[in-house]
Amino acid sequence: MKKMLVFLVALMLVMVSVTAYGAGRIRVTQENYHLIESYGKYGYAFAKVENVGDKPIKVNAGILEVFDGEGDAITSTDYLSSYAEYLQPNEYTYVSLRAEIEDAEMIPDDYMLTITGKSDNSYFSRRLPVETDYQEDVKTRYGTTNYMYATVTNDTEEPVYDITVLLVLLDKDGNILYMDSSSLYSDKALMPGSAVMIRLEPRSSFEEYFAKEGLVPASVDAVAYVNVRQD
């Protein structure tokens, strides 16, 4: 019943925020929620967001609410982590929210995730080609670990600064298990025709959660981008 309520709320928000023809339109096409206990209890919501309209749109805001078994709200957050948030038609990206559950005795039972967009042409997210890989039990100096890899190529004719790379760990069905990002910042540029490899290790608290819940990482998706001001 609550999932149906979530769908109806999301549908109404889309109808309010999108004025039909000639507009961008935000749609959440995949969402997953994970309860992680490490130095506290946190609810993580991950979502894949697409622009299914015919004009650019910005991923603007989000709310994550967590409920107990009686349907009462335990906690909420509107702190949205978004990446490549300026979406052209048919582009997608990923977002995440994390809500702390301060009362250790509270037992989360359900959640509601709402993502909204708005028209904004002040920037666009220039995307760079990226190839990905996921490898387990990679030998390191202190043993073995699991890595998410993303190789980013500068396919432009000029140095590119401020590159951000989002790596998203997926299971075989495309469910989002984990997200993390890395940035080159303004003091580093990727030269034309050059490539850089990013590797990130999933946090141990998530890997312990995967093992406990029987979740099996299978692949990595990635978005490499720079937000560029429009003239």
Coordinates of C-alpha atoms in Angstrom, one line a residue, residues 6-230:
V6 CA 4.9 6.6 -3.1
F7 CA 4.1 6.0 -6.8
L8 CA 1.1 8.4 -6.6
V9 CA 3.1 11.1 -4.8
A10 CA 5.9 10.9 -7.3
L11 CA 3.4 11.0 -10.2
M12 CA 1.7 14.1 -8.7
L13 CA 5.1 15.8 -8.3
V14 CA 6.0 15.1 -11.9
M15 CA 2.7 16.5 -13.0
V16 CA 3.1 19.7 -11.0
S17 CA 6.7 20.3 -11.9
V18 CA 6.5 19.5 -15.6
T19 CA 4.3 21.5 -17.9
A20 CA 3.8 18.8 -20.5
Y21 CA 4.9 19.6 -24.0
G22 CA 8.4 21.0 -24.7
A23 CA 9.8 20.4 -21.2
G24 CA 12.4 18.3 -19.5
R25 CA 10.9 15.5 -17.4
I26 CA 12.6 13.7 -14.5
R27 CA 11.9 10.0 -14.0
V28 CA 13.4 7.7 -11.4
T29 CA 14.0 4.4 -13.3
Q30 CA 15.8 2.5 -10.6
E31 CA 15.9 2.9 -6.8
N32 CA 17.4 0.9 -4.0
Y33 CA 17.5 1.3 -0.2
H34 CA 20.1 -0.2 2.1
L35 CA 20.3 -0.1 5.9
I36 CA 24.0 0.2 7.0
E37 CA 25.1 -0.2 10.6
S38 CA 28.6 1.2 11.2
Y39 CA 29.3 3.7 13.9
G40 CA 25.6 4.3 13.9
K41 CA 22.6 3.3 11.8
Y42 CA 22.0 4.9 8.4
G43 CA 19.5 4.5 5.6
Y44 CA 21.0 4.9 2.1
A45 CA 18.8 5.5 -0.9
F46 CA 20.3 5.3 -4.4
A47 CA 18.5 6.1 -7.6
K48 CA 19.0 6.2 -11.3
V49 CA 17.4 9.3 -12.7
E50 CA 16.6 10.0 -16.4
N51 CA 15.4 12.9 -18.4
V52 CA 12.5 11.5 -20.4
G53 CA 11.4 14.9 -21.8
D54 CA 12.5 16.7 -24.8
K55 CA 14.3 19.7 -23.2
P56 CA 17.2 20.0 -20.7
I57 CA 16.4 19.7 -17.0
K58 CA 18.4 19.9 -13.8
V59 CA 18.1 17.3 -11.0
N60 CA 17.1 19.8 -8.3
A61 CA 16.1 18.3 -5.0
G62 CA 15.3 15.1 -3.2
I63 CA 13.8 13.9 0.1
L64 CA 14.3 10.5 1.8
E65 CA 11.9 9.5 4.5
V66 CA 12.2 6.4 6.6
F67 CA 9.3 4.8 8.4
D68 CA 8.7 2.2 11.1
G69 CA 6.4 -0.8 11.0
E70 CA 3.4 1.4 11.9
G71 CA 4.0 3.8 9.1
D72 CA 5.3 6.6 11.3
A73 CA 8.3 8.6 10.2
I74 CA 11.6 7.8 12.0
T75 CA 13.9 10.2 10.2
S76 CA 14.3 12.1 7.0
T77 CA 16.8 14.1 5.0
D78 CA 16.8 16.5 2.0
Y79 CA 20.6 16.5 1.5
L80 CA 20.9 15.2 -2.0
S81 CA 24.2 14.1 -3.6
S82 CA 23.8 14.5 -7.3
Y83 CA 26.2 14.1 -10.2
A84 CA 26.1 15.3 -13.8
E85 CA 22.8 16.9 -12.7
Y86 CA 22.2 18.9 -15.9
L87 CA 20.5 16.3 -18.0
Q88 CA 19.9 16.6 -21.8
P89 CA 17.0 14.6 -23.2
N90 CA 17.5 10.8 -22.9
E91 CA 20.5 11.3 -20.5
Y92 CA 20.6 9.6 -17.1
T93 CA 22.6 10.0 -13.9
Y94 CA 22.6 8.8 -10.3
V95 CA 21.8 10.4 -7.0
S96 CA 22.0 9.4 -3.3
L97 CA 20.7 10.4 0.1
R98 CA 21.7 9.3 3.5
A99 CA 19.5 9.6 6.6
E100 CA 20.8 8.8 10.1
I101 CA 18.6 6.8 12.4
E102 CA 19.6 8.3 15.8
D103 CA 17.4 6.1 18.0
A104 CA 19.1 2.7 18.0
E105 CA 15.8 1.0 19.2
M106 CA 13.9 2.2 16.1
I107 CA 13.4 -0.5 13.5
P108 CA 13.1 0.9 9.9
D109 CA 10.5 -0.9 7.9
D110 CA 9.9 1.2 4.8
Y111 CA 11.1 4.3 3.0
M112 CA 9.9 7.0 0.5
L113 CA 12.2 8.6 -2.0
T114 CA 11.2 11.7 -4.0
I115 CA 13.4 13.4 -6.6
T116 CA 12.4 16.5 -8.5
G117 CA 13.8 18.6 -11.3
K118 CA 13.6 22.1 -12.6
S119 CA 14.4 23.9 -15.9
D120 CA 17.9 25.4 -15.7
N121 CA 20.1 26.3 -18.7
S122 CA 22.9 28.1 -16.8
Y123 CA 25.1 25.0 -17.0
F124 CA 25.4 21.8 -18.9
S125 CA 27.1 18.6 -17.9
R126 CA 29.8 17.8 -20.5
R127 CA 30.3 14.0 -20.4
L128 CA 33.5 12.2 -21.2
P129 CA 33.8 8.6 -22.5
V130 CA 34.3 6.1 -19.7
E131 CA 34.9 2.4 -19.5
T132 CA 34.4 0.4 -16.4
D133 CA 35.3 -2.9 -14.6
Y134 CA 34.8 -4.7 -11.3
Q135 CA 37.4 -7.0 -10.0
E136 CA 37.4 -9.0 -6.8
D137 CA 40.3 -10.2 -4.6
V138 CA 42.9 -7.9 -6.2
K139 CA 46.3 -8.3 -4.6
T140 CA 47.5 -5.3 -2.7
R141 CA 50.3 -4.6 -0.3
Y142 CA 48.3 -5.7 2.7
G143 CA 46.3 -8.5 1.2
T144 CA 43.4 -8.5 -1.3
T145 CA 40.5 -6.2 -1.9
N146 CA 37.7 -5.5 -4.4
Y147 CA 37.9 -2.6 -6.7
M148 CA 35.6 -0.6 -9.0
Y149 CA 37.5 0.8 -12.0
A150 CA 36.6 3.6 -14.4
T151 CA 38.9 4.7 -17.3
V152 CA 38.1 8.2 -18.5
T153 CA 39.2 9.5 -21.9
N154 CA 39.4 13.2 -22.9
D155 CA 37.9 13.1 -26.4
T156 CA 38.0 16.9 -26.8
E157 CA 40.8 19.1 -28.3
E158 CA 41.6 21.0 -25.1
P159 CA 42.7 20.2 -21.6
V160 CA 39.8 19.4 -19.3
Y161 CA 39.9 20.4 -15.6
D162 CA 37.5 19.7 -12.7
I163 CA 36.5 16.2 -13.9
T164 CA 34.3 14.3 -11.5
V165 CA 33.8 10.5 -11.9
L166 CA 30.9 8.7 -10.3
L167 CA 31.3 4.9 -10.0
V168 CA 28.1 2.9 -9.3
L169 CA 28.3 -0.8 -8.2
L170 CA 25.4 -2.9 -9.6
D171 CA 24.2 -6.5 -9.2
K172 CA 23.3 -8.6 -12.2
D173 CA 19.8 -7.2 -12.4
G174 CA 21.0 -3.5 -12.4
N175 CA 20.1 -2.9 -8.7
I176 CA 22.3 -0.2 -7.2
L177 CA 24.4 -1.5 -4.4
Y178 CA 26.9 1.3 -3.8
M179 CA 28.1 4.6 -5.1
D180 CA 31.3 6.6 -4.7
S181 CA 33.0 9.4 -6.6
S182 CA 36.5 10.9 -7.3
S183 CA 37.5 14.3 -8.7
L184 CA 40.5 15.8 -10.4
Y185 CA 39.7 19.3 -9.2
S186 CA 40.8 22.6 -10.8
D187 CA 44.6 22.0 -10.4
K188 CA 44.6 18.9 -12.6
A189 CA 43.7 18.6 -16.3
L190 CA 43.3 15.6 -18.5
M191 CA 45.1 16.3 -21.8
P192 CA 43.4 15.8 -25.2
G193 CA 43.5 12.2 -26.3
S194 CA 44.7 11.1 -22.8
A195 CA 43.1 8.7 -20.3
V196 CA 43.1 8.3 -16.6
M197 CA 42.0 5.3 -14.5
I198 CA 40.2 5.7 -11.2
R199 CA 39.8 2.8 -8.8
L200 CA 37.7 2.9 -5.7
E201 CA 37.1 0.3 -3.0
P202 CA 33.6 -0.2 -1.6
R203 CA 33.5 0.6 2.1
S204 CA 33.9 -2.4 4.3
S205 CA 30.5 -1.7 6.0
F206 CA 28.8 -2.1 2.7
E207 CA 30.7 -5.3 1.8
E208 CA 29.7 -6.8 5.2
Y209 CA 26.1 -5.8 4.4
F210 CA 26.3 -7.4 1.0
A211 CA 27.5 -10.7 2.5
K212 CA 24.8 -10.6 5.2
E213 CA 22.0 -9.9 2.8
G214 CA 23.2 -12.2 0.0
L215 CA 23.8 -9.3 -2.4
V216 CA 26.3 -10.0 -5.2
P217 CA 28.1 -7.2 -7.0
A218 CA 28.4 -7.9 -10.8
S219 CA 29.4 -4.8 -12.7
V220 CA 30.1 -1.1 -12.5
D221 CA 28.5 1.8 -14.3
A222 CA 30.1 5.3 -14.3
V223 CA 29.5 8.9 -15.3
A224 CA 32.5 11.2 -16.0
Y225 CA 31.6 14.8 -16.5
V226 CA 32.4 18.5 -16.0
N227 CA 29.7 21.1 -15.4
V228 CA 30.3 23.9 -17.9
R229 CA 28.7 27.4 -17.7
Q230 CA 26.5 28.3 -20.7

